[in-house]
Amino acid sequence: MENGGGANSKRESMQSIPIDEVLSKSHLPVDAFVCLASGKFLMVAKAGAAVETLGKFKERGVDRLFVRLEDYLSLVQKSVEEAASSLGVADDSRKFASVRDAVGSVYREIGDIGFDEEVFGHVKLVNHSTLSLMAKTPKMSELILKLDRLPGDGVKHAMMVSLTAAMLGVGHGWVKPGTIEKLALGGLLHDVGQARLPQNILDKPFHALSSDEQVILKGHSDVGAQLLAQAKSTPEDVILMVQEHHEYADGSGFPRGLKNLQISPLSKVVILANSFVDRMEKYSQEPASERAHLALERITKHEAHLFDREALRALLRIFPGFEKGKIAG
Ligand SMILES: [Fe+2]
């Protein structure tokens, strides 16, 4: 019955969901697994089974179940399509492929980097909340799917920043699920304003832009914040994270040149998450664990003045292998 493969090769191909959410349905839509102490996954119910059979796991203290990532993403895609059709919005199912690819590749990368297993499991639950919210909110799916227009791999970058911000929140010791979910959402949507910029500006490297074009590009933080404010249900904290994601603690960022004390607490985390992922992307030729090491070294030794100290400490904490690392300055 075991789902084959080594524990490490499997954990990034499984998605955790709260057991209460599964128990609230009448039948299981997909096969369900529990994670054994060995790290391997054991199938406990097949698709179509009545969920009552899983109640005994909750009684034994199991608070989450696992489903195959591919099954899970098909379910999210179905919800996105249903939400879109109920509101008469254009069918975005084809575009959902970019979200599907991004989740798969970011999970693999996080697995390869070697984050703490517990942090990874926690973050998958948060990603589940974010994707569920996206599936239920056509306006939000529309914004996220727009990231596909960005140069490089916009959706993957957004997903990586989202999960890194959530992990940093956990590293901070913040325990409220709502706080971690806001971080994940702010991380996912941070560059959404770029999707409104002219394509010819998006396609050029920053140094090739004229000074006017640079001003337009730097406006994407405010444009993104405005887009989210129009979506009405977006929490104020999330709008601030989008507006402030390029500010730096020493005041050298944009658009307002805010200093650390003026930057909102959750934005400080998204700023670091975005910069960390950016730096990792610059070392794309290196293996995942090496990329993370190089990015961490660059940030803690040469760029520490740009970031909030507590956020930097949280970053060191979520990399067990770097615990003894020093922050310069
Ligand atoms: Fe940005």
Short mmCIF file of C-alpha atoms and ligand atoms in Angstrom, two decimals:
data_model
loop_
_atom_site.label_atom_id
_atom_site.label_comp_id
_atom_site.label_asym_id
_atom_site.label_seq_id
_atom_site.Cartn_x
_atom_site.Cartn_y
_atom_site.Cartn_z
CA MET A 1 0.00 0.00 0.00
CA GLU A 2 2.96 2.29 0.49
CA ASN A 3 3.34 4.93 -2.14
CA GLY A 4 6.79 3.70 -3.20
CA GLY A 5 10.00 5.73 -3.53
CA GLY A 6 12.30 7.12 -0.86
CA ALA A 7 10.95 9.54 1.72
CA ASN A 8 12.97 12.43 0.35
CA SER A 9 11.96 11.87 -3.23
CA LYS A 10 8.31 11.79 -2.20
CA ARG A 11 7.80 14.64 0.22
CA GLU A 12 7.96 17.32 -2.47
CA SER A 13 5.45 15.41 -4.59
CA MET A 14 2.82 15.34 -1.83
CA GLN A 15 0.56 18.17 -0.62
CA SER A 16 -0.67 18.34 2.97
CA ILE A 17 -4.21 19.46 3.77
CA PRO A 18 -5.91 19.88 7.17
CA ILE A 19 -7.79 16.71 8.13
CA ASP A 20 -10.81 18.81 9.20
CA GLU A 21 -11.18 20.06 5.65
CA VAL A 22 -11.27 16.49 4.34
CA LEU A 23 -13.75 15.41 7.02
CA SER A 24 -16.14 18.20 6.05
CA LYS A 25 -16.73 16.52 2.65
CA SER A 26 -18.90 13.43 2.10
CA HIS A 27 -16.53 11.46 -0.13
CA LEU A 28 -12.81 11.62 -0.78
CA PRO A 29 -12.11 13.17 -4.18
CA VAL A 30 -8.58 11.67 -4.37
CA ASP A 31 -6.43 9.03 -2.63
CA ALA A 32 -5.37 10.11 0.90
CA PHE A 33 -2.14 9.30 2.75
CA VAL A 34 -0.64 9.77 6.20
CA CYS A 35 3.05 10.50 6.77
CA LEU A 36 4.80 7.82 8.86
CA ALA A 37 7.53 8.56 11.39
CA SER A 38 10.00 7.20 8.81
CA GLY A 39 8.96 10.02 6.45
CA LYS A 40 7.26 7.60 4.05
CA PHE A 41 3.64 7.96 3.01
CA LEU A 42 1.00 5.29 3.63
CA MET A 43 -2.25 5.31 1.66
CA VAL A 44 -5.16 5.23 4.12
CA ALA A 45 -8.16 5.69 1.81
CA LYS A 46 -8.80 5.56 -1.90
CA ALA A 47 -10.63 8.14 -3.99
CA GLY A 48 -14.40 7.76 -3.63
CA ALA A 49 -14.23 6.33 -0.08
CA ALA A 50 -16.58 7.74 2.58
CA VAL A 51 -14.61 10.17 4.77
CA GLU A 52 -15.90 8.65 8.05
CA THR A 53 -13.18 6.01 7.69
CA LEU A 54 -10.64 8.78 8.34
CA GLY A 55 -12.24 10.00 11.59
CA LYS A 56 -10.12 7.54 13.60
CA PHE A 57 -6.95 9.32 12.46
CA LYS A 58 -8.21 12.60 13.88
CA GLU A 59 -9.00 10.84 17.17
CA ARG A 60 -5.37 9.68 17.25
CA GLY A 61 -4.17 13.26 16.90
CA VAL A 62 -3.41 13.33 13.15
CA ASP A 63 -4.16 16.90 12.05
CA ARG A 64 -3.23 16.70 8.39
CA LEU A 65 -3.48 14.28 5.53
CA PHE A 66 -1.47 14.14 2.34
CA VAL A 67 -2.57 13.83 -1.26
CA ARG A 68 -0.50 13.48 -4.41
CA LEU A 69 0.53 16.92 -5.66
CA GLU A 70 -0.78 16.21 -9.18
CA ASP A 71 -4.20 15.18 -7.79
CA TYR A 72 -4.27 18.24 -5.57
CA LEU A 73 -3.45 20.66 -8.40
CA SER A 74 -6.19 19.12 -10.57
CA LEU A 75 -8.66 19.84 -7.76
CA VAL A 76 -7.48 23.46 -7.47
CA GLN A 77 -7.73 23.87 -11.22
CA LYS A 78 -11.31 22.54 -11.16
CA SER A 79 -12.22 25.05 -8.43
CA VAL A 80 -10.66 27.91 -10.42
CA GLU A 81 -12.73 26.88 -13.46
CA GLU A 82 -15.93 26.59 -11.40
CA ALA A 83 -15.39 29.99 -9.77
CA ALA A 84 -14.67 31.55 -13.17
CA SER A 85 -17.71 30.04 -14.87
CA SER A 86 -20.09 30.93 -12.00
CA LEU A 87 -19.14 34.58 -12.50
CA GLY A 88 -19.05 34.45 -16.26
CA VAL A 89 -15.31 35.21 -16.28
CA ALA A 90 -13.23 33.85 -19.18
CA ASP A 91 -12.04 30.29 -18.69
CA ASP A 92 -8.46 30.42 -17.45
CA SER A 93 -7.90 26.68 -17.27
CA ARG A 94 -5.22 26.71 -19.97
CA LYS A 95 -3.29 29.41 -18.14
CA PHE A 96 -3.46 27.43 -14.91
CA ALA A 97 -0.67 25.28 -16.35
CA SER A 98 1.82 27.97 -15.28
CA VAL A 99 0.63 27.76 -11.66
CA ARG A 100 0.76 23.94 -11.82
CA ASP A 101 4.34 23.98 -13.15
CA ALA A 102 5.39 26.62 -10.63
CA VAL A 103 4.10 24.71 -7.59
CA GLY A 104 5.78 21.51 -8.77
CA SER A 105 9.13 23.10 -9.46
CA VAL A 106 9.17 25.25 -6.31
CA TYR A 107 8.37 22.22 -4.12
CA ARG A 108 11.21 20.29 -5.78
CA GLU A 109 13.58 23.21 -5.24
CA ILE A 110 12.62 23.66 -1.59
CA GLY A 111 13.10 19.90 -1.14
CA ASP A 112 16.56 20.09 -2.76
CA ILE A 113 17.62 23.11 -0.70
CA GLY A 114 17.06 21.02 2.41
CA PHE A 115 14.82 23.20 4.56
CA ASP A 116 13.71 21.79 7.87
CA GLU A 117 11.04 19.12 7.18
CA GLU A 118 8.60 20.58 9.70
CA VAL A 119 8.91 24.08 8.21
CA PHE A 120 8.34 22.64 4.73
CA GLY A 121 5.22 20.75 5.90
CA HIS A 122 3.87 23.88 7.58
CA VAL A 123 4.45 25.95 4.49
CA LYS A 124 2.60 23.45 2.28
CA LEU A 125 -0.44 23.93 4.50
CA VAL A 126 -0.11 27.69 4.06
CA ASN A 127 0.25 27.26 0.31
CA HIS A 128 -2.94 25.22 0.39
CA SER A 129 -4.73 28.17 2.06
CA THR A 130 -3.34 30.58 -0.54
CA LEU A 131 -4.29 28.38 -3.50
CA SER A 132 -7.76 27.75 -2.02
CA LEU A 133 -8.27 31.49 -1.65
CA MET A 134 -7.12 31.96 -5.23
CA ALA A 135 -9.49 29.24 -6.45
CA LYS A 136 -12.45 30.85 -4.69
CA THR A 137 -11.63 34.41 -5.78
CA PRO A 138 -11.76 34.89 -9.56
CA LYS A 139 -10.31 38.42 -9.26
CA MET A 140 -7.30 37.01 -7.43
CA SER A 141 -6.79 34.14 -9.90
CA GLU A 142 -6.90 36.72 -12.67
CA LEU A 143 -4.16 38.77 -10.98
CA ILE A 144 -1.96 35.72 -10.32
CA LEU A 145 -2.35 34.42 -13.86
CA LYS A 146 -1.24 37.84 -15.12
CA LEU A 147 2.19 37.13 -13.62
CA ASP A 148 2.69 34.80 -16.56
CA ARG A 149 3.42 37.90 -18.65
CA LEU A 150 6.51 38.73 -16.65
CA PRO A 151 9.97 38.02 -18.06
CA GLY A 152 11.68 34.82 -16.94
CA ASP A 153 9.44 32.64 -14.88
CA GLY A 154 7.15 35.16 -13.19
CA VAL A 155 4.72 32.70 -11.62
CA LYS A 156 7.53 30.49 -10.27
CA HIS A 157 9.33 33.53 -8.81
CA ALA A 158 6.10 34.69 -7.15
CA MET A 159 5.44 31.23 -5.71
CA MET A 160 9.01 30.95 -4.39
CA VAL A 161 8.82 34.40 -2.72
CA SER A 162 5.43 33.43 -1.26
CA LEU A 163 6.71 30.22 0.32
CA THR A 164 9.98 31.83 1.47
CA ALA A 165 8.04 34.67 3.15
CA ALA A 166 5.81 32.11 4.87
CA MET A 167 8.87 30.16 6.05
CA LEU A 168 10.46 33.38 7.35
CA GLY A 169 7.26 34.08 9.30
CA VAL A 170 7.58 30.62 10.88
CA GLY A 171 11.29 31.36 11.53
CA HIS A 172 10.23 34.57 13.29
CA GLY A 173 8.20 32.44 15.68
CA TRP A 174 4.92 33.98 14.49
CA VAL A 175 2.23 31.42 15.15
CA LYS A 176 -1.04 32.97 14.02
CA PRO A 177 -2.10 31.13 10.83
CA GLY A 178 -3.63 34.39 9.53
CA THR A 179 -0.24 36.16 9.73
CA ILE A 180 1.57 33.41 7.83
CA GLU A 181 -1.20 33.34 5.23
CA LYS A 182 -0.94 37.09 4.72
CA LEU A 183 2.82 36.75 4.20
CA ALA A 184 2.24 34.00 1.63
CA LEU A 185 -0.32 36.12 -0.18
CA GLY A 186 1.84 39.28 -0.12
CA GLY A 187 4.76 37.24 -1.45
CA LEU A 188 2.67 35.75 -4.22
CA LEU A 189 1.27 39.09 -5.34
CA HIS A 190 4.29 41.35 -4.74
CA ASP A 191 5.05 41.96 -8.44
CA VAL A 192 1.49 41.98 -9.71
CA GLY A 193 1.85 45.65 -10.71
CA GLN A 194 4.47 44.65 -13.27
CA ALA A 195 1.78 42.84 -15.23
CA ARG A 196 0.31 46.29 -16.05
CA LEU A 197 3.55 47.74 -17.44
CA PRO A 198 4.23 48.03 -21.20
CA GLN A 199 5.81 44.82 -22.52
CA ASN A 200 8.77 46.71 -24.09
CA ILE A 201 9.79 47.91 -20.59
CA LEU A 202 9.39 44.44 -19.08
CA ASP A 203 11.51 42.88 -21.82
CA LYS A 204 14.60 45.09 -21.28
CA PRO A 205 17.22 44.55 -18.56
CA PHE A 206 17.14 47.36 -15.96
CA HIS A 207 20.44 48.94 -17.09
CA ALA A 208 19.16 49.24 -20.67
CA LEU A 209 16.11 51.30 -19.63
CA SER A 210 16.06 55.09 -20.16
CA SER A 211 15.64 57.15 -16.98
CA ASP A 212 11.94 57.68 -17.81
CA GLU A 213 11.45 53.95 -18.31
CA GLN A 214 13.16 53.27 -14.98
CA VAL A 215 10.68 55.58 -13.26
CA ILE A 216 7.80 53.67 -14.89
CA LEU A 217 9.27 50.31 -13.85
CA LYS A 218 9.77 51.50 -10.28
CA GLY A 219 6.11 52.49 -10.22
CA HIS A 220 5.06 48.82 -10.25
CA SER A 221 4.91 48.70 -6.44
CA ASP A 222 2.28 51.46 -6.36
CA VAL A 223 0.42 50.06 -9.39
CA GLY A 224 0.25 46.64 -7.69
CA ALA A 225 -1.04 48.20 -4.45
CA GLN A 226 -3.75 50.05 -6.42
CA LEU A 227 -4.81 46.88 -8.25
CA LEU A 228 -5.19 45.06 -4.94
CA ALA A 229 -7.02 47.95 -3.31
CA GLN A 230 -9.56 47.70 -6.17
CA ALA A 231 -10.01 43.99 -5.39
CA LYS A 232 -11.62 45.23 -2.13
CA SER A 233 -11.32 42.03 -0.06
CA THR A 234 -7.48 42.28 0.03
CA PRO A 235 -6.22 42.82 3.62
CA GLU A 236 -4.53 46.18 4.24
CA ASP A 237 -1.30 44.42 5.34
CA VAL A 238 -1.08 42.65 1.99
CA ILE A 239 -1.51 45.92 0.08
CA LEU A 240 1.32 47.44 2.16
CA MET A 241 3.59 44.45 1.47
CA VAL A 242 3.11 44.93 -2.27
CA GLN A 243 3.70 48.69 -2.02
CA GLU A 244 6.86 48.32 0.11
CA HIS A 245 8.53 45.22 -1.35
CA HIS A 246 11.44 47.23 -2.84
CA GLU A 247 12.10 49.44 0.21
CA TYR A 248 15.38 48.85 2.06
CA ALA A 249 16.16 49.31 5.77
CA ASP A 250 18.83 51.98 5.04
CA GLY A 251 16.40 54.12 3.03
CA SER A 252 17.96 53.31 -0.35
CA GLY A 253 14.93 51.47 -1.75
CA PHE A 254 11.91 52.67 -3.72
CA PRO A 255 9.31 54.07 -4.28
CA ARG A 256 9.43 56.10 -1.03
CA GLY A 257 12.92 55.49 0.34
CA LEU A 258 11.45 54.43 3.69
CA LYS A 259 13.81 53.57 6.57
CA ASN A 260 13.46 50.36 8.55
CA LEU A 261 11.34 51.89 11.31
CA GLN A 262 8.88 53.22 8.75
CA ILE A 263 8.45 49.89 6.96
CA SER A 264 5.55 47.72 8.13
CA PRO A 265 6.50 44.51 10.01
CA LEU A 266 5.17 42.06 7.40
CA SER A 267 6.72 44.04 4.54
CA LYS A 268 10.17 43.61 6.16
CA VAL A 269 9.75 39.85 5.72
CA VAL A 270 8.57 40.04 2.10
CA ILE A 271 11.44 42.44 1.24
CA LEU A 272 13.96 39.89 2.49
CA ALA A 273 12.15 36.94 0.89
CA ASN A 274 12.08 38.70 -2.50
CA SER A 275 15.77 39.68 -2.29
CA PHE A 276 16.80 36.19 -1.18
CA VAL A 277 14.93 34.54 -4.07
CA ASP A 278 16.35 37.16 -6.49
CA ARG A 279 19.89 36.37 -5.36
CA MET A 280 19.26 32.62 -5.65
CA GLU A 281 18.01 33.12 -9.21
CA LYS A 282 21.28 34.86 -10.06
CA TYR A 283 23.12 31.61 -9.24
CA SER A 284 20.79 29.51 -11.39
CA GLN A 285 23.66 27.42 -12.79
CA GLU A 286 24.52 26.07 -9.33
CA PRO A 287 22.74 23.16 -7.58
CA ALA A 288 19.80 24.26 -5.37
CA SER A 289 21.58 23.83 -2.02
CA GLU A 290 24.60 25.81 -3.28
CA ARG A 291 22.36 28.58 -4.66
CA ALA A 292 20.78 29.04 -1.24
CA HIS A 293 24.19 29.03 0.46
CA LEU A 294 25.63 31.67 -1.91
CA ALA A 295 22.55 33.88 -1.61
CA LEU A 296 22.58 33.63 2.17
CA GLU A 297 26.27 34.47 2.34
CA ARG A 298 25.90 37.48 0.07
CA ILE A 299 22.95 38.83 2.05
CA THR A 300 24.36 38.28 5.55
CA LYS A 301 27.95 39.37 4.78
CA HIS A 302 27.58 42.15 2.21
CA GLU A 303 23.98 43.38 2.22
CA ALA A 304 22.87 43.07 5.83
CA HIS A 305 22.39 46.88 6.06
CA LEU A 306 19.50 46.58 3.59
CA PHE A 307 17.35 44.34 5.76
CA ASP A 308 15.65 44.16 9.13
CA ARG A 309 17.86 42.34 11.71
CA GLU A 310 15.02 40.20 13.06
CA ALA A 311 14.07 39.12 9.54
CA LEU A 312 17.73 38.19 8.88
CA ARG A 313 17.83 36.12 12.07
CA ALA A 314 14.65 34.35 10.97
CA LEU A 315 16.32 33.56 7.63
CA LEU A 316 19.30 31.97 9.39
CA ARG A 317 16.93 30.00 11.61
CA ILE A 318 15.09 28.30 8.75
CA PHE A 319 18.37 26.97 7.34
CA PRO A 320 19.48 24.48 10.00
CA GLY A 321 22.90 24.12 8.30
CA PHE A 322 23.60 27.87 8.56
CA GLU A 323 22.65 28.38 12.21
CA LYS A 324 26.12 29.58 13.14
CA GLY A 325 26.21 32.11 10.31
CA LYS A 326 27.03 35.70 11.29
CA ILE A 327 25.24 38.83 10.19
CA ALA A 328 27.70 41.58 9.26
CA GLY A 329 27.52 45.07 10.72
FE FE B 1 9.13 44.05 -7.72
#
